[in-house]
Amino acid sequence: MPQRRLTALICTGILLAGAAGCTGGGGGGSESPSPSPSEDPGQAAAEAAAELMADMTVEEKVGQLFVLTAQGTTPEENAELIAEHRPGGLIYFPENLTGAGQIAELSNGLQELAAAEGAGTPLFLGIDQEQGMVARLPVGAHLPDAMAVGATRDPEMAATLAGTTASTLTALGINLDYAPVADVNTDPDNPVIGIRSFGSDPGPVGEMAVAEAAAFAEGGVVSVVKHFPGHGDTDTDSHTGLPVVDKTREEWEQEDLPPFREAVEAGVDAIMTAHLVVPALDDSGEPATLSGTVIDGILRDELGYDGLVTTDALNMEGVRQTHGDGEVAVRAVLAGADQLLMPPDAAGAVSAVREAVADGTISEDRLDDSVRRILALKVERGLYDAEPADPAAAEDAVDAEEHAAAAQQVADASVTLLRNEGGVLPLADGATVHVSGEGAEEIGAALEELGHPLAGSAQGADLAVVGTGGGQGAAAVNAVRGSGTPVVVVGQGAPYDLAELGEVDGYLATYSAVTVSRTAAARAIAGEITPEGRLPVDIPGTGLGIGDGLGY
């Protein structure tokens, strides 16, 4: 878009009333009136999007449908990608990121490249920063997984996680986060969700997801609620295969739908589709990402969602079972998706969608519907008037003391005591500990700092602490079980492993293997904090269920 027209839109209030460089009269001859104070911001953003689209070519509109994988660590390595495809966004991975200043410079340079092309539309710069096990950033506070947040039973903890994350992202020029997860983890053997879920009770899961989405929006970051229609009851990873969720429509409505319905009612920024089949919703065999019945029929028409719909990554095997990559992109748009994430062959996918628009397979009205949603969200979240990130200040911003304190606060609130035979916890002052298993070094260091000397063997200690969560839990517990020393397990993954460990004297669930969660476990063992977390899932075979937990 010519800069004169863009400035006119900003100065009339269609994008941002009172923007720098405006002189009060609206300038530039824009015919769009300033919205009144009572005007719906969403409606104002939609009107601004319609104005912005007027100067876009079909190729530029098609480009907005794509979020491509960023290349390298410098803007220059992405120049050709942006010039050829005019993407609506790019997504970062660890290989793109080396440090705070570098990330800020990369973000600024990519936005400059996008501004220089065609309509000059700013980019969504996105990342998977759920926290816990899915956290791509090499900098900033590392907060616990979603299941730990669910164990706090406090939506304010969800808002703390999202607000802290948003503060880090904005300092780095990142404006979109593919989080939170709204899947209800009802299958203990789920290989891909697990502790990424807030729990197995749909009510609290929805409450937490909406709290995170609101905090992200308040922090100026677009959130993406995922994975509709629900990935929590699968035993197949959609990265490597196509899961089939075999349940009735009624079961789905009771177990998986509620968090997404709540997200729709809250008006969340974006919702991500899942590459899975739910025959009760669509018996065609197509994954939800390619199902018009699921996206346009259920999500749009039945639930009334008119926000942005993005696919999960199109390089995942769950969506590549029956169609070529170009056809997958076209079918996703026809099903109702607005943005196409990470097609494995960017050039082929962009070409396929352009051809589908040219021959009428995708109508221009259908294309415009998606582009309008994309641009409206960019307007609403301030991308058109965003200040560049400050590389010099980025490091201090992401390492702020309040971020570290927030991470520890969430972790402390999540620790759940599920077994405490004979009152083995908390430790007496000065009691010795032997620590082994997952996270032993960090747990041991924290206990030592709290005044509990480390013993070289379980036999020589007052307490044996065993960390689990890395798949070798039973073996690690068995290694100390015969020592005669009381054994306390610190479960750092999903707490379902308690059913497989046999008799142990104590079990603390942290639901996360990040440093602050291990520190929180040590603090609970030492009695520095009282375990206040409560189970957010049922644990088959133990008699323990949602809401259970002990205290001191």
PDB file of C-alpha atoms in Angstrom, residues 256-518:
ATOM      1  CA  ASP A 256     -13.796 -31.999  24.200  1.00  0.00           C
ATOM      2  CA  LEU A 257     -16.042 -29.177  23.059  1.00  0.00           C
ATOM      3  CA  PRO A 258     -16.546 -27.071  26.248  1.00  0.00           C
ATOM      4  CA  PRO A 259     -13.128 -25.320  26.277  1.00  0.00           C
ATOM      5  CA  PHE A 260     -13.466 -24.372  22.613  1.00  0.00           C
ATOM      6  CA  ARG A 261     -17.046 -23.192  23.088  1.00  0.00           C
ATOM      7  CA  GLU A 262     -15.822 -20.999  25.948  1.00  0.00           C
ATOM      8  CA  ALA A 263     -12.993 -19.695  23.750  1.00  0.00           C
ATOM      9  CA  VAL A 264     -15.455 -18.814  20.993  1.00  0.00           C
ATOM     10  CA  GLU A 265     -17.747 -17.036  23.449  1.00  0.00           C
ATOM     11  CA  ALA A 266     -14.750 -15.087  24.762  1.00  0.00           C
ATOM     12  CA  GLY A 267     -13.859 -13.962  21.229  1.00  0.00           C
ATOM     13  CA  VAL A 268     -10.321 -15.321  21.210  1.00  0.00           C
ATOM     14  CA  ASP A 269      -8.005 -14.106  18.471  1.00  0.00           C
ATOM     15  CA  ALA A 270      -7.441 -17.392  16.658  1.00  0.00           C
ATOM     16  CA  ILE A 271      -8.192 -21.108  16.806  1.00  0.00           C
ATOM     17  CA  MET A 272      -5.988 -23.867  15.364  1.00  0.00           C
ATOM     18  CA  THR A 273      -7.401 -26.994  13.755  1.00  0.00           C
ATOM     19  CA  ALA A 274      -6.184 -30.517  14.477  1.00  0.00           C
ATOM     20  CA  HIS A 275      -5.068 -33.135  11.976  1.00  0.00           C
ATOM     21  CA  LEU A 276      -7.351 -35.860  13.272  1.00  0.00           C
ATOM     22  CA  VAL A 277     -10.557 -37.602  12.287  1.00  0.00           C
ATOM     23  CA  VAL A 278     -13.683 -37.630  14.439  1.00  0.00           C
ATOM     24  CA  PRO A 279     -16.129 -39.837  12.514  1.00  0.00           C
ATOM     25  CA  ALA A 280     -19.047 -38.687  14.667  1.00  0.00           C
ATOM     26  CA  LEU A 281     -18.457 -35.144  13.401  1.00  0.00           C
ATOM     27  CA  ASP A 282     -17.494 -35.976   9.798  1.00  0.00           C
ATOM     28  CA  ASP A 283     -17.534 -39.521   8.431  1.00  0.00           C
ATOM     29  CA  SER A 284     -15.699 -38.597   5.216  1.00  0.00           C
ATOM     30  CA  GLY A 285     -12.345 -39.713   6.628  1.00  0.00           C
ATOM     31  CA  GLU A 286     -10.844 -36.256   6.124  1.00  0.00           C
ATOM     32  CA  PRO A 287      -8.895 -34.748   9.038  1.00  0.00           C
ATOM     33  CA  ALA A 288     -10.564 -31.779  10.713  1.00  0.00           C
ATOM     34  CA  THR A 289      -8.109 -29.412   9.026  1.00  0.00           C
ATOM     35  CA  LEU A 290      -9.577 -30.380   5.633  1.00  0.00           C
ATOM     36  CA  SER A 291     -13.184 -30.769   6.745  1.00  0.00           C
ATOM     37  CA  GLY A 292     -15.719 -28.122   5.807  1.00  0.00           C
ATOM     38  CA  THR A 293     -18.172 -29.959   8.048  1.00  0.00           C
ATOM     39  CA  VAL A 294     -15.913 -29.369  11.046  1.00  0.00           C
ATOM     40  CA  ILE A 295     -14.582 -25.860  10.315  1.00  0.00           C
ATOM     41  CA  ASP A 296     -17.341 -24.089   8.388  1.00  0.00           C
ATOM     42  CA  GLY A 297     -20.131 -26.289   9.712  1.00  0.00           C
ATOM     43  CA  ILE A 298     -19.390 -26.711  13.418  1.00  0.00           C
ATOM     44  CA  LEU A 299     -16.832 -24.054  14.326  1.00  0.00           C
ATOM     45  CA  ARG A 300     -18.238 -21.248  12.170  1.00  0.00           C
ATOM     46  CA  ASP A 301     -21.967 -21.969  11.811  1.00  0.00           C
ATOM     47  CA  GLU A 302     -22.868 -23.909  14.967  1.00  0.00           C
ATOM     48  CA  LEU A 303     -20.530 -22.222  17.443  1.00  0.00           C
ATOM     49  CA  GLY A 304     -20.587 -18.835  15.717  1.00  0.00           C
ATOM     50  CA  TYR A 305     -16.841 -18.250  15.552  1.00  0.00           C
ATOM     51  CA  ASP A 306     -15.817 -15.509  13.133  1.00  0.00           C
ATOM     52  CA  GLY A 307     -12.212 -15.098  14.226  1.00  0.00           C
ATOM     53  CA  LEU A 308      -9.073 -16.335  12.546  1.00  0.00           C
ATOM     54  CA  VAL A 309      -8.764 -20.081  11.917  1.00  0.00           C
ATOM     55  CA  THR A 310      -5.284 -21.454  11.284  1.00  0.00           C
ATOM     56  CA  THR A 311      -4.241 -24.971  10.418  1.00  0.00           C
ATOM     57  CA  ASP A 312      -1.764 -26.917  12.453  1.00  0.00           C
ATOM     58  CA  ALA A 313       1.543 -27.355  10.609  1.00  0.00           C
ATOM     59  CA  LEU A 314       0.938 -28.735   7.129  1.00  0.00           C
ATOM     60  CA  ASN A 315       4.216 -30.656   7.166  1.00  0.00           C
ATOM     61  CA  MET A 316       2.752 -33.078   9.727  1.00  0.00           C
ATOM     62  CA  GLU A 317       1.897 -36.573   8.522  1.00  0.00           C
ATOM     63  CA  GLY A 318      -1.627 -36.396   9.918  1.00  0.00           C
ATOM     64  CA  VAL A 319      -2.693 -34.107   7.069  1.00  0.00           C
ATOM     65  CA  ARG A 320      -0.584 -35.657   4.287  1.00  0.00           C
ATOM     66  CA  GLN A 321      -2.138 -39.123   4.144  1.00  0.00           C
ATOM     67  CA  THR A 322      -4.418 -38.861   1.111  1.00  0.00           C
ATOM     68  CA  HIS A 323      -3.610 -35.661  -0.804  1.00  0.00           C
ATOM     69  CA  GLY A 324      -0.583 -33.952  -2.310  1.00  0.00           C
ATOM     70  CA  ASP A 325       0.787 -30.928  -0.490  1.00  0.00           C
ATOM     71  CA  GLY A 326      -0.608 -28.400  -2.948  1.00  0.00           C
ATOM     72  CA  GLU A 327      -4.065 -29.956  -2.820  1.00  0.00           C
ATOM     73  CA  VAL A 328      -3.916 -30.013   0.988  1.00  0.00           C
ATOM     74  CA  ALA A 329      -3.447 -26.236   1.004  1.00  0.00           C
ATOM     75  CA  VAL A 330      -6.383 -25.696  -1.360  1.00  0.00           C
ATOM     76  CA  ARG A 331      -8.649 -28.090   0.541  1.00  0.00           C
ATOM     77  CA  ALA A 332      -7.851 -26.405   3.864  1.00  0.00           C
ATOM     78  CA  VAL A 333      -8.952 -23.035   2.473  1.00  0.00           C
ATOM     79  CA  LEU A 334     -12.126 -24.557   1.013  1.00  0.00           C
ATOM     80  CA  ALA A 335     -12.854 -26.149   4.395  1.00  0.00           C
ATOM     81  CA  GLY A 336     -12.747 -22.727   6.065  1.00  0.00           C
ATOM     82  CA  ALA A 337      -9.164 -22.228   7.254  1.00  0.00           C
ATOM     83  CA  ASP A 338      -7.812 -18.694   6.956  1.00  0.00           C
ATOM     84  CA  GLN A 339      -4.097 -19.330   7.406  1.00  0.00           C
ATOM     85  CA  LEU A 340      -1.973 -22.225   6.251  1.00  0.00           C
ATOM     86  CA  LEU A 341       0.887 -22.977   8.623  1.00  0.00           C
ATOM     87  CA  MET A 342       4.228 -24.335   7.445  1.00  0.00           C
ATOM     88  CA  PRO A 343       3.466 -26.055   4.132  1.00  0.00           C
ATOM     89  CA  PRO A 344       6.410 -28.373   3.399  1.00  0.00           C
ATOM     90  CA  ASP A 345       6.732 -26.966  -0.129  1.00  0.00           C
ATOM     91  CA  ALA A 346       6.001 -23.256   0.195  1.00  0.00           C
ATOM     92  CA  ALA A 347       6.326 -22.495  -3.510  1.00  0.00           C
ATOM     93  CA  GLY A 348       4.126 -25.414  -4.505  1.00  0.00           C
ATOM     94  CA  ALA A 349       1.429 -24.576  -1.961  1.00  0.00           C
ATOM     95  CA  VAL A 350       1.337 -20.879  -2.856  1.00  0.00           C
ATOM     96  CA  SER A 351       1.178 -21.756  -6.556  1.00  0.00           C
ATOM     97  CA  ALA A 352      -1.643 -24.245  -5.961  1.00  0.00           C
ATOM     98  CA  VAL A 353      -3.755 -21.704  -4.094  1.00  0.00           C
ATOM     99  CA  ARG A 354      -3.098 -19.013  -6.699  1.00  0.00           C
ATOM    100  CA  GLU A 355      -4.189 -21.404  -9.425  1.00  0.00           C
ATOM    101  CA  ALA A 356      -7.294 -22.391  -7.454  1.00  0.00           C
ATOM    102  CA  VAL A 357      -8.285 -18.724  -7.186  1.00  0.00           C
ATOM    103  CA  ALA A 358      -7.555 -18.147 -10.873  1.00  0.00           C
ATOM    104  CA  ASP A 359      -9.749 -21.035 -12.033  1.00  0.00           C
ATOM    105  CA  GLY A 360     -12.531 -20.306  -9.557  1.00  0.00           C
ATOM    106  CA  THR A 361     -12.054 -23.339  -7.334  1.00  0.00           C
ATOM    107  CA  ILE A 362     -11.505 -20.822  -4.527  1.00  0.00           C
ATOM    108  CA  SER A 363     -13.756 -17.847  -5.198  1.00  0.00           C
ATOM    109  CA  GLU A 364     -12.416 -14.338  -4.732  1.00  0.00           C
ATOM    110  CA  ASP A 365     -15.136 -13.778  -2.139  1.00  0.00           C
ATOM    111  CA  ARG A 366     -13.850 -16.791  -0.186  1.00  0.00           C
ATOM    112  CA  LEU A 367     -10.297 -15.459  -0.454  1.00  0.00           C
ATOM    113  CA  ASP A 368     -11.399 -12.017   0.684  1.00  0.00           C
ATOM    114  CA  ASP A 369     -13.186 -13.445   3.733  1.00  0.00           C
ATOM    115  CA  SER A 370      -9.921 -14.888   5.017  1.00  0.00           C
ATOM    116  CA  VAL A 371      -7.776 -11.895   4.139  1.00  0.00           C
ATOM    117  CA  ARG A 372     -10.245  -9.593   5.868  1.00  0.00           C
ATOM    118  CA  ARG A 373      -9.982 -11.646   9.071  1.00  0.00           C
ATOM    119  CA  ILE A 374      -6.181 -11.700   8.876  1.00  0.00           C
ATOM    120  CA  LEU A 375      -5.825  -7.969   8.305  1.00  0.00           C
ATOM    121  CA  ALA A 376      -8.476  -7.108  10.892  1.00  0.00           C
ATOM    122  CA  LEU A 377      -6.551  -9.051  13.527  1.00  0.00           C
ATOM    123  CA  LYS A 378      -3.324  -7.316  12.512  1.00  0.00           C
ATOM    124  CA  VAL A 379      -5.095  -3.986  12.922  1.00  0.00           C
ATOM    125  CA  GLU A 380      -6.681  -4.935  16.238  1.00  0.00           C
ATOM    126  CA  ARG A 381      -3.389  -6.114  17.739  1.00  0.00           C
ATOM    127  CA  GLY A 382      -1.552  -2.992  16.612  1.00  0.00           C
ATOM    128  CA  LEU A 383       0.790  -4.479  14.016  1.00  0.00           C
ATOM    129  CA  TYR A 384       0.428  -1.527  11.650  1.00  0.00           C
ATOM    130  CA  ASP A 385       1.648   0.991  14.209  1.00  0.00           C
ATOM    131  CA  ALA A 386       3.977  -1.233  16.248  1.00  0.00           C
ATOM    132  CA  GLU A 387       7.299   0.249  17.318  1.00  0.00           C
ATOM    133  CA  PRO A 388      10.379  -1.798  16.380  1.00  0.00           C
ATOM    134  CA  ALA A 389      11.881  -3.940  19.098  1.00  0.00           C
ATOM    135  CA  ASP A 390      14.904  -2.452  20.864  1.00  0.00           C
ATOM    136  CA  PRO A 391      17.804  -4.914  20.439  1.00  0.00           C
ATOM    137  CA  ALA A 392      19.937  -3.087  22.999  1.00  0.00           C
ATOM    138  CA  ALA A 393      17.261  -3.343  25.682  1.00  0.00           C
ATOM    139  CA  ALA A 394      15.937  -6.796  24.765  1.00  0.00           C
ATOM    140  CA  GLU A 395      18.271  -8.805  26.994  1.00  0.00           C
ATOM    141  CA  ASP A 396      17.413  -6.857  30.126  1.00  0.00           C
ATOM    142  CA  ALA A 397      13.720  -6.972  29.241  1.00  0.00           C
ATOM    143  CA  VAL A 398      13.544 -10.753  28.893  1.00  0.00           C
ATOM    144  CA  ASP A 399      15.667 -11.374  32.001  1.00  0.00           C
ATOM    145  CA  ALA A 400      13.584  -9.119  34.238  1.00  0.00           C
ATOM    146  CA  GLU A 401      13.531 -10.215  37.875  1.00  0.00           C
ATOM    147  CA  GLU A 402       9.744 -10.117  37.936  1.00  0.00           C
ATOM    148  CA  HIS A 403       9.649 -12.722  35.162  1.00  0.00           C
ATOM    149  CA  ALA A 404      11.754 -15.142  37.199  1.00  0.00           C
ATOM    150  CA  ALA A 405       9.614 -14.465  40.251  1.00  0.00           C
ATOM    151  CA  ALA A 406       6.445 -15.128  38.277  1.00  0.00           C
ATOM    152  CA  ALA A 407       7.811 -18.447  37.018  1.00  0.00           C
ATOM    153  CA  GLN A 408       8.634 -19.575  40.554  1.00  0.00           C
ATOM    154  CA  GLN A 409       5.261 -18.401  41.820  1.00  0.00           C
ATOM    155  CA  VAL A 410       3.409 -20.584  39.310  1.00  0.00           C
ATOM    156  CA  ALA A 411       5.655 -23.573  40.014  1.00  0.00           C
ATOM    157  CA  ASP A 412       5.286 -23.264  43.799  1.00  0.00           C
ATOM    158  CA  ALA A 413       1.506 -23.093  43.517  1.00  0.00           C
ATOM    159  CA  SER A 414       1.362 -26.238  41.373  1.00  0.00           C
ATOM    160  CA  VAL A 415       3.190 -28.776  43.576  1.00  0.00           C
ATOM    161  CA  THR A 416       0.769 -31.561  44.513  1.00  0.00           C
ATOM    162  CA  LEU A 417       1.390 -34.021  47.349  1.00  0.00           C
ATOM    163  CA  LEU A 418      -0.313 -37.319  46.500  1.00  0.00           C
ATOM    164  CA  ARG A 419       1.317 -39.668  48.985  1.00  0.00           C
ATOM    165  CA  ASN A 420       2.974 -39.076  52.366  1.00  0.00           C
ATOM    166  CA  GLU A 421       3.174 -42.378  54.258  1.00  0.00           C
ATOM    167  CA  GLY A 422       4.042 -41.939  57.913  1.00  0.00           C
ATOM    168  CA  GLY A 423       4.451 -38.198  57.472  1.00  0.00           C
ATOM    169  CA  VAL A 424       7.840 -38.623  55.798  1.00  0.00           C
ATOM    170  CA  LEU A 425       7.488 -35.059  54.494  1.00  0.00           C
ATOM    171  CA  PRO A 426       8.464 -32.380  55.205  1.00  0.00           C
ATOM    172  CA  LEU A 427      12.065 -33.125  56.139  1.00  0.00           C
ATOM    173  CA  ALA A 428      13.370 -32.367  59.588  1.00  0.00           C
ATOM    174  CA  ASP A 429      15.947 -29.600  59.803  1.00  0.00           C
ATOM    175  CA  GLY A 430      19.347 -30.776  58.590  1.00  0.00           C
ATOM    176  CA  ALA A 431      18.125 -34.190  57.360  1.00  0.00           C
ATOM    177  CA  THR A 432      20.332 -35.715  54.677  1.00  0.00           C
ATOM    178  CA  VAL A 433      19.064 -36.650  51.228  1.00  0.00           C
ATOM    179  CA  HIS A 434      20.178 -38.825  48.349  1.00  0.00           C
ATOM    180  CA  VAL A 435      18.823 -37.573  45.016  1.00  0.00           C
ATOM    181  CA  SER A 436      18.715 -39.602  41.811  1.00  0.00           C
ATOM    182  CA  GLY A 437      16.759 -39.903  38.594  1.00  0.00           C
ATOM    183  CA  GLU A 438      15.288 -37.163  36.421  1.00  0.00           C
ATOM    184  CA  GLY A 439      16.449 -33.681  37.416  1.00  0.00           C
ATOM    185  CA  ALA A 440      18.613 -34.978  40.264  1.00  0.00           C
ATOM    186  CA  GLU A 441      21.256 -32.278  39.898  1.00  0.00           C
ATOM    187  CA  GLU A 442      18.818 -29.366  40.098  1.00  0.00           C
ATOM    188  CA  ILE A 443      16.648 -30.891  42.838  1.00  0.00           C
ATOM    189  CA  GLY A 444      19.741 -31.806  44.854  1.00  0.00           C
ATOM    190  CA  ALA A 445      21.286 -28.375  44.504  1.00  0.00           C
ATOM    191  CA  ALA A 446      18.073 -26.734  45.682  1.00  0.00           C
ATOM    192  CA  LEU A 447      17.800 -29.075  48.683  1.00  0.00           C
ATOM    193  CA  GLU A 448      21.423 -28.476  49.617  1.00  0.00           C
ATOM    194  CA  GLU A 449      20.875 -24.728  49.456  1.00  0.00           C
ATOM    195  CA  LEU A 450      17.909 -25.204  51.808  1.00  0.00           C
ATOM    196  CA  GLY A 451      20.145 -26.864  54.398  1.00  0.00           C
ATOM    197  CA  HIS A 452      19.898 -30.562  53.560  1.00  0.00           C
ATOM    198  CA  PRO A 453      23.298 -32.199  52.934  1.00  0.00           C
ATOM    199  CA  LEU A 454      23.544 -34.617  50.004  1.00  0.00           C
ATOM    200  CA  ALA A 455      24.470 -38.234  50.748  1.00  0.00           C
ATOM    201  CA  GLY A 456      26.455 -40.389  48.341  1.00  0.00           C
ATOM    202  CA  SER A 457      24.056 -43.313  48.608  1.00  0.00           C
ATOM    203  CA  ALA A 458      20.467 -43.990  49.589  1.00  0.00           C
ATOM    204  CA  GLN A 459      21.632 -46.194  52.462  1.00  0.00           C
ATOM    205  CA  GLY A 460      23.471 -43.289  54.050  1.00  0.00           C
ATOM    206  CA  ALA A 461      20.624 -40.791  53.786  1.00  0.00           C
ATOM    207  CA  ASP A 462      17.564 -39.900  55.820  1.00  0.00           C
ATOM    208  CA  LEU A 463      15.508 -39.695  52.617  1.00  0.00           C
ATOM    209  CA  ALA A 464      15.916 -40.931  49.047  1.00  0.00           C
ATOM    210  CA  VAL A 465      14.427 -38.559  46.455  1.00  0.00           C
ATOM    211  CA  VAL A 466      13.877 -39.969  42.970  1.00  0.00           C
ATOM    212  CA  GLY A 467      12.948 -37.802  40.008  1.00  0.00           C
ATOM    213  CA  THR A 468      10.720 -39.358  37.340  1.00  0.00           C
ATOM    214  CA  GLY A 469       9.257 -38.153  34.087  1.00  0.00           C
ATOM    215  CA  GLY A 470      11.831 -39.200  31.525  1.00  0.00           C
ATOM    216  CA  GLY A 471      10.513 -42.703  30.922  1.00  0.00           C
ATOM    217  CA  GLN A 472      12.831 -44.550  33.352  1.00  0.00           C
ATOM    218  CA  GLY A 473      10.851 -43.896  36.523  1.00  0.00           C
ATOM    219  CA  ALA A 474      10.265 -47.456  37.714  1.00  0.00           C
ATOM    220  CA  ALA A 475      13.920 -48.433  37.204  1.00  0.00           C
ATOM    221  CA  ALA A 476      15.148 -45.379  39.111  1.00  0.00           C
ATOM    222  CA  VAL A 477      12.792 -46.102  42.000  1.00  0.00           C
ATOM    223  CA  ASN A 478      13.705 -49.789  42.079  1.00  0.00           C
ATOM    224  CA  ALA A 479      17.389 -48.849  42.323  1.00  0.00           C
ATOM    225  CA  VAL A 480      16.854 -47.348  45.792  1.00  0.00           C
ATOM    226  CA  ARG A 481      13.812 -49.280  46.979  1.00  0.00           C
ATOM    227  CA  GLY A 482      15.838 -51.891  48.874  1.00  0.00           C
ATOM    228  CA  SER A 483      17.996 -49.382  50.730  1.00  0.00           C
ATOM    229  CA  GLY A 484      15.775 -49.258  53.791  1.00  0.00           C
ATOM    230  CA  THR A 485      15.555 -45.473  53.370  1.00  0.00           C
ATOM    231  CA  PRO A 486      12.142 -43.837  52.806  1.00  0.00           C
ATOM    232  CA  VAL A 487      11.612 -43.045  49.112  1.00  0.00           C
ATOM    233  CA  VAL A 488       9.903 -39.905  47.819  1.00  0.00           C
ATOM    234  CA  VAL A 489       9.219 -39.535  44.093  1.00  0.00           C
ATOM    235  CA  VAL A 490       9.164 -36.173  42.323  1.00  0.00           C
ATOM    236  CA  GLY A 491       7.006 -36.746  39.228  1.00  0.00           C
ATOM    237  CA  GLN A 492       7.918 -34.195  36.580  1.00  0.00           C
ATOM    238  CA  GLY A 493       5.689 -35.468  33.791  1.00  0.00           C
ATOM    239  CA  ALA A 494       2.059 -36.517  33.765  1.00  0.00           C
ATOM    240  CA  PRO A 495       1.271 -38.052  37.175  1.00  0.00           C
ATOM    241  CA  TYR A 496      -0.084 -41.273  35.669  1.00  0.00           C
ATOM    242  CA  ASP A 497       3.242 -42.985  36.448  1.00  0.00           C
ATOM    243  CA  LEU A 498       2.222 -43.227  40.097  1.00  0.00           C
ATOM    244  CA  ALA A 499       0.147 -46.282  39.165  1.00  0.00           C
ATOM    245  CA  GLU A 500       3.266 -48.063  37.883  1.00  0.00           C
ATOM    246  CA  LEU A 501       5.738 -47.269  40.661  1.00  0.00           C
ATOM    247  CA  GLY A 502       4.442 -49.592  43.353  1.00  0.00           C
ATOM    248  CA  GLU A 503       4.867 -48.698  46.996  1.00  0.00           C
ATOM    249  CA  VAL A 504       6.717 -45.464  47.624  1.00  0.00           C
ATOM    250  CA  ASP A 505       6.569 -43.409  50.788  1.00  0.00           C
ATOM    251  CA  GLY A 506       5.921 -40.090  49.158  1.00  0.00           C
ATOM    252  CA  TYR A 507       4.928 -38.705  45.790  1.00  0.00           C
ATOM    253  CA  LEU A 508       5.059 -35.062  44.721  1.00  0.00           C
ATOM    254  CA  ALA A 509       3.726 -34.078  41.307  1.00  0.00           C
ATOM    255  CA  THR A 510       5.180 -30.999  39.603  1.00  0.00           C
ATOM    256  CA  TYR A 511       3.832 -31.801  36.105  1.00  0.00           C
ATOM    257  CA  SER A 512       6.889 -30.160  34.595  1.00  0.00           C
ATOM    258  CA  ALA A 513      10.651 -30.633  34.308  1.00  0.00           C
ATOM    259  CA  VAL A 514      11.623 -26.965  34.100  1.00  0.00           C
ATOM    260  CA  THR A 515      14.066 -25.633  36.671  1.00  0.00           C
ATOM    261  CA  VAL A 516      11.493 -23.687  38.686  1.00  0.00           C
ATOM    262  CA  SER A 517       9.355 -26.824  39.053  1.00  0.00           C
ATOM    263  CA  ARG A 518      12.298 -28.810  40.365  1.00  0.00           C
TER     264      ARG A 518
END
